[in-house]
């Protein structure tokens, strides 16, 4: 396929198919893509956290109703950190940063005598706009856009966003103040 595209003998169109027609396919935007052969890639359905049916205190958890803390913890969910890498860089760069954060957090909990931690919006975050988990301008595959409602929300402040900038996070994540009001220990 790649060689055919490079040679100008084939092309690739991204979009949603409305229907097949005798001369090709009609796209949802109304355009006709003339085609002798159609190879469709329908994508896949996103599996949010393995589609595990999480509960908190016996109540089903809807991740779409939570707010992400730096893309790794979620409001109202105790003792859970989600390790999600970078879209356009080595996945393990972020995994390493978050793993180091988890070790710091566990040591901090131990020093405080806490067995539980969760994040919560602080008083200054009360009227913060809540946005989709990731900006469509930053990353917008259809499999993600279809399921944004199932993903945590993000705020408009750095603490409440899933950042995709390793060069920024390599300096920020190691210096997170574990005594910030966003962390609730018990």
PDB file of N, CA and C in Angstrom, residues 93-133:
ATOM      1  N   UNK A  93       8.789   7.093  28.735  1.00  0.00           N
ATOM      2  CA  UNK A  93       9.258   8.327  29.364  1.00  0.00           C
ATOM      3  C   UNK A  93       8.291   8.767  30.459  1.00  0.00           C
ATOM      4  N   UNK A  94       7.002   8.754  30.143  1.00  0.00           N
ATOM      5  CA  UNK A  94       6.004   9.177  31.135  1.00  0.00           C
ATOM      6  C   UNK A  94       5.797   8.086  32.184  1.00  0.00           C
ATOM      7  N   UNK A  95       5.874   6.843  31.757  1.00  0.00           N
ATOM      8  CA  UNK A  95       5.726   5.740  32.708  1.00  0.00           C
ATOM      9  C   UNK A  95       6.780   5.859  33.798  1.00  0.00           C
ATOM     10  N   UNK A  96       8.010   6.155  33.432  1.00  0.00           N
ATOM     11  CA  UNK A  96       9.079   6.318  34.423  1.00  0.00           C
ATOM     12  C   UNK A  96       8.794   7.480  35.369  1.00  0.00           C
ATOM     13  N   UNK A  97       8.333   8.610  34.816  1.00  0.00           N
ATOM     14  CA  UNK A  97       8.021   9.770  35.658  1.00  0.00           C
ATOM     15  C   UNK A  97       6.910   9.450  36.654  1.00  0.00           C
ATOM     16  N   UNK A  98       5.858   8.796  36.179  1.00  0.00           N
ATOM     17  CA  UNK A  98       4.727   8.488  37.054  1.00  0.00           C
ATOM     18  C   UNK A  98       5.114   7.423  38.076  1.00  0.00           C
ATOM     19  N   UNK A  99       5.917   6.449  37.679  1.00  0.00           N
ATOM     20  CA  UNK A  99       6.361   5.423  38.633  1.00  0.00           C
ATOM     21  C   UNK A  99       7.180   6.052  39.758  1.00  0.00           C
ATOM     22  N   UNK A 100       8.052   6.991  39.419  1.00  0.00           N
ATOM     23  CA  UNK A 100       8.816   7.695  40.453  1.00  0.00           C
ATOM     24  C   UNK A 100       7.884   8.493  41.366  1.00  0.00           C
ATOM     25  N   UNK A 101       6.858   9.107  40.765  1.00  0.00           N
ATOM     26  CA  UNK A 101       5.871   9.848  41.559  1.00  0.00           C
ATOM     27  C   UNK A 101       5.164   8.904  42.544  1.00  0.00           C
ATOM     28  N   UNK A 102       4.776   7.726  42.076  1.00  0.00           N
ATOM     29  CA  UNK A 102       4.082   6.765  42.933  1.00  0.00           C
ATOM     30  C   UNK A 102       4.972   6.370  44.109  1.00  0.00           C
ATOM     31  N   UNK A 103       6.250   6.136  43.857  1.00  0.00           N
ATOM     32  CA  UNK A 103       7.175   5.792  44.948  1.00  0.00           C
ATOM     33  C   UNK A 103       7.266   6.933  45.961  1.00  0.00           C
ATOM     34  N   UNK A 104       7.370   8.167  45.477  1.00  0.00           N
ATOM     35  CA  UNK A 104       7.396   9.331  46.375  1.00  0.00           C
ATOM     36  C   UNK A 104       6.102   9.408  47.189  1.00  0.00           C
ATOM     37  N   UNK A 105       4.967   9.189  46.500  1.00  0.00           N
ATOM     38  CA  UNK A 105       3.670   9.275  47.166  1.00  0.00           C
ATOM     39  C   UNK A 105       3.534   8.190  48.234  1.00  0.00           C
ATOM     40  N   UNK A 106       3.928   6.963  47.924  1.00  0.00           N
ATOM     41  CA  UNK A 106       3.842   5.883  48.916  1.00  0.00           C
ATOM     42  C   UNK A 106       4.732   6.168  50.124  1.00  0.00           C
ATOM     43  N   UNK A 107       5.937   6.669  49.885  1.00  0.00           N
ATOM     44  CA  UNK A 107       6.821   7.021  51.000  1.00  0.00           C
ATOM     45  C   UNK A 107       6.221   8.161  51.831  1.00  0.00           C
ATOM     46  N   UNK A 108       5.599   9.119  51.173  1.00  0.00           N
ATOM     47  CA  UNK A 108       4.968  10.240  51.873  1.00  0.00           C
ATOM     48  C   UNK A 108       3.784   9.737  52.714  1.00  0.00           C
ATOM     49  N   UNK A 109       3.007   8.834  52.144  1.00  0.00           N
ATOM     50  CA  UNK A 109       1.888   8.261  52.899  1.00  0.00           C
ATOM     51  C   UNK A 109       2.399   7.519  54.128  1.00  0.00           C
ATOM     52  N   UNK A 110       3.469   6.751  53.938  1.00  0.00           N
ATOM     53  CA  UNK A 110       4.045   6.003  55.051  1.00  0.00           C
ATOM     54  C   UNK A 110       4.514   6.955  56.154  1.00  0.00           C
ATOM     55  N   UNK A 111       5.185   8.031  55.760  1.00  0.00           N
ATOM     56  CA  UNK A 111       5.669   9.009  56.741  1.00  0.00           C
ATOM     57  C   UNK A 111       4.520   9.681  57.487  1.00  0.00           C
ATOM     58  N   UNK A 112       3.391   9.848  56.833  1.00  0.00           N
ATOM     59  CA  UNK A 112       2.219  10.473  57.469  1.00  0.00           C
ATOM     60  C   UNK A 112       1.365   9.466  58.233  1.00  0.00           C
ATOM     61  N   UNK A 113       1.636   8.167  58.038  1.00  0.00           N
ATOM     62  CA  UNK A 113       0.809   7.138  58.657  1.00  0.00           C
ATOM     63  C   UNK A 113      -0.524   6.980  57.948  1.00  0.00           C
ATOM     64  N   UNK A 114      -0.578   7.355  56.687  1.00  0.00           N
ATOM     65  CA  UNK A 114      -1.825   7.284  55.914  1.00  0.00           C
ATOM     66  C   UNK A 114      -1.883   5.970  55.132  1.00  0.00           C
ATOM     67  N   UNK A 115      -3.058   5.416  55.059  1.00  0.00           N
ATOM     68  CA  UNK A 115      -3.256   4.209  54.244  1.00  0.00           C
ATOM     69  C   UNK A 115      -4.068   4.511  52.992  1.00  0.00           C
ATOM     70  N   UNK A 116      -4.538   5.741  52.883  1.00  0.00           N
ATOM     71  CA  UNK A 116      -5.369   6.107  51.732  1.00  0.00           C
ATOM     72  C   UNK A 116      -5.060   7.532  51.296  1.00  0.00           C
ATOM     73  N   UNK A 117      -5.079   7.729  49.972  1.00  0.00           N
ATOM     74  CA  UNK A 117      -4.941   9.065  49.405  1.00  0.00           C
ATOM     75  C   UNK A 117      -5.863   9.154  48.201  1.00  0.00           C
ATOM     76  N   UNK A 118      -6.454  10.291  48.049  1.00  0.00           N
ATOM     77  CA  UNK A 118      -7.203  10.579  46.823  1.00  0.00           C
ATOM     78  C   UNK A 118      -7.048  12.065  46.540  1.00  0.00           C
ATOM     79  N   UNK A 119      -7.308  12.413  45.301  1.00  0.00           N
ATOM     80  CA  UNK A 119      -7.228  13.828  44.934  1.00  0.00           C
ATOM     81  C   UNK A 119      -8.637  14.404  44.897  1.00  0.00           C
ATOM     82  N   UNK A 120      -8.708  15.695  45.192  1.00  0.00           N
ATOM     83  CA  UNK A 120      -9.990  16.410  45.186  1.00  0.00           C
ATOM     84  C   UNK A 120      -9.735  17.828  44.704  1.00  0.00           C
ATOM     85  N   UNK A 121     -10.741  18.400  44.065  1.00  0.00           N
ATOM     86  CA  UNK A 121     -10.634  19.795  43.656  1.00  0.00           C
ATOM     87  C   UNK A 121     -10.490  20.659  44.903  1.00  0.00           C
ATOM     88  N   UNK A 122      -9.607  21.623  44.825  1.00  0.00           N
ATOM     89  CA  UNK A 122      -9.357  22.535  45.931  1.00  0.00           C
ATOM     90  C   UNK A 122     -10.383  23.677  45.900  1.00  0.00           C
ATOM     91  N   UNK A 123     -10.518  24.429  46.978  1.00  0.00           N
ATOM     92  CA  UNK A 123     -11.459  25.555  46.953  1.00  0.00           C
ATOM     93  C   UNK A 123     -11.231  26.495  45.765  1.00  0.00           C
ATOM     94  N   UNK A 124      -9.984  26.754  45.423  1.00  0.00           N
ATOM     95  CA  UNK A 124      -9.698  27.654  44.295  1.00  0.00           C
ATOM     96  C   UNK A 124     -10.047  27.045  42.933  1.00  0.00           C
ATOM     97  N   UNK A 125     -10.383  25.755  42.917  1.00  0.00           N
ATOM     98  CA  UNK A 125     -10.767  25.087  41.670  1.00  0.00           C
ATOM     99  C   UNK A 125     -12.283  24.996  41.505  1.00  0.00           C
ATOM    100  N   UNK A 126     -13.018  25.561  42.458  1.00  0.00           N
ATOM    101  CA  UNK A 126     -14.472  25.415  42.513  1.00  0.00           C
ATOM    102  C   UNK A 126     -15.177  25.773  41.200  1.00  0.00           C
ATOM    103  N   UNK A 127     -14.854  26.886  40.604  1.00  0.00           N
ATOM    104  CA  UNK A 127     -15.527  27.325  39.368  1.00  0.00           C
ATOM    105  C   UNK A 127     -14.704  27.053  38.109  1.00  0.00           C
ATOM    106  N   UNK A 128     -13.729  26.184  38.205  1.00  0.00           N
ATOM    107  CA  UNK A 128     -12.862  25.871  37.074  1.00  0.00           C
ATOM    108  C   UNK A 128     -13.665  25.177  35.973  1.00  0.00           C
ATOM    109  N   UNK A 129     -13.525  25.627  34.730  1.00  0.00           N
ATOM    110  CA  UNK A 129     -14.216  24.927  33.641  1.00  0.00           C
ATOM    111  C   UNK A 129     -13.693  23.498  33.508  1.00  0.00           C
ATOM    112  N   UNK A 130     -14.600  22.562  33.283  1.00  0.00           N
ATOM    113  CA  UNK A 130     -14.213  21.175  33.061  1.00  0.00           C
ATOM    114  C   UNK A 130     -14.313  20.876  31.569  1.00  0.00           C
ATOM    115  N   UNK A 131     -13.266  20.300  31.045  1.00  0.00           N
ATOM    116  CA  UNK A 131     -13.104  20.076  29.612  1.00  0.00           C
ATOM    117  C   UNK A 131     -12.907  18.593  29.334  1.00  0.00           C
ATOM    118  N   UNK A 132     -12.995  18.173  28.066  1.00  0.00           N
ATOM    119  CA  UNK A 132     -12.689  16.772  27.750  1.00  0.00           C
ATOM    120  C   UNK A 132     -11.264  16.409  28.175  1.00  0.00           C
ATOM    121  N   UNK A 133     -11.020  15.145  28.423  1.00  0.00           N
ATOM    122  CA  UNK A 133      -9.759  14.629  28.939  1.00  0.00           C
ATOM    123  C   UNK A 133      -8.547  15.107  28.149  1.00  0.00           C
TER     124      UNK A 133
END
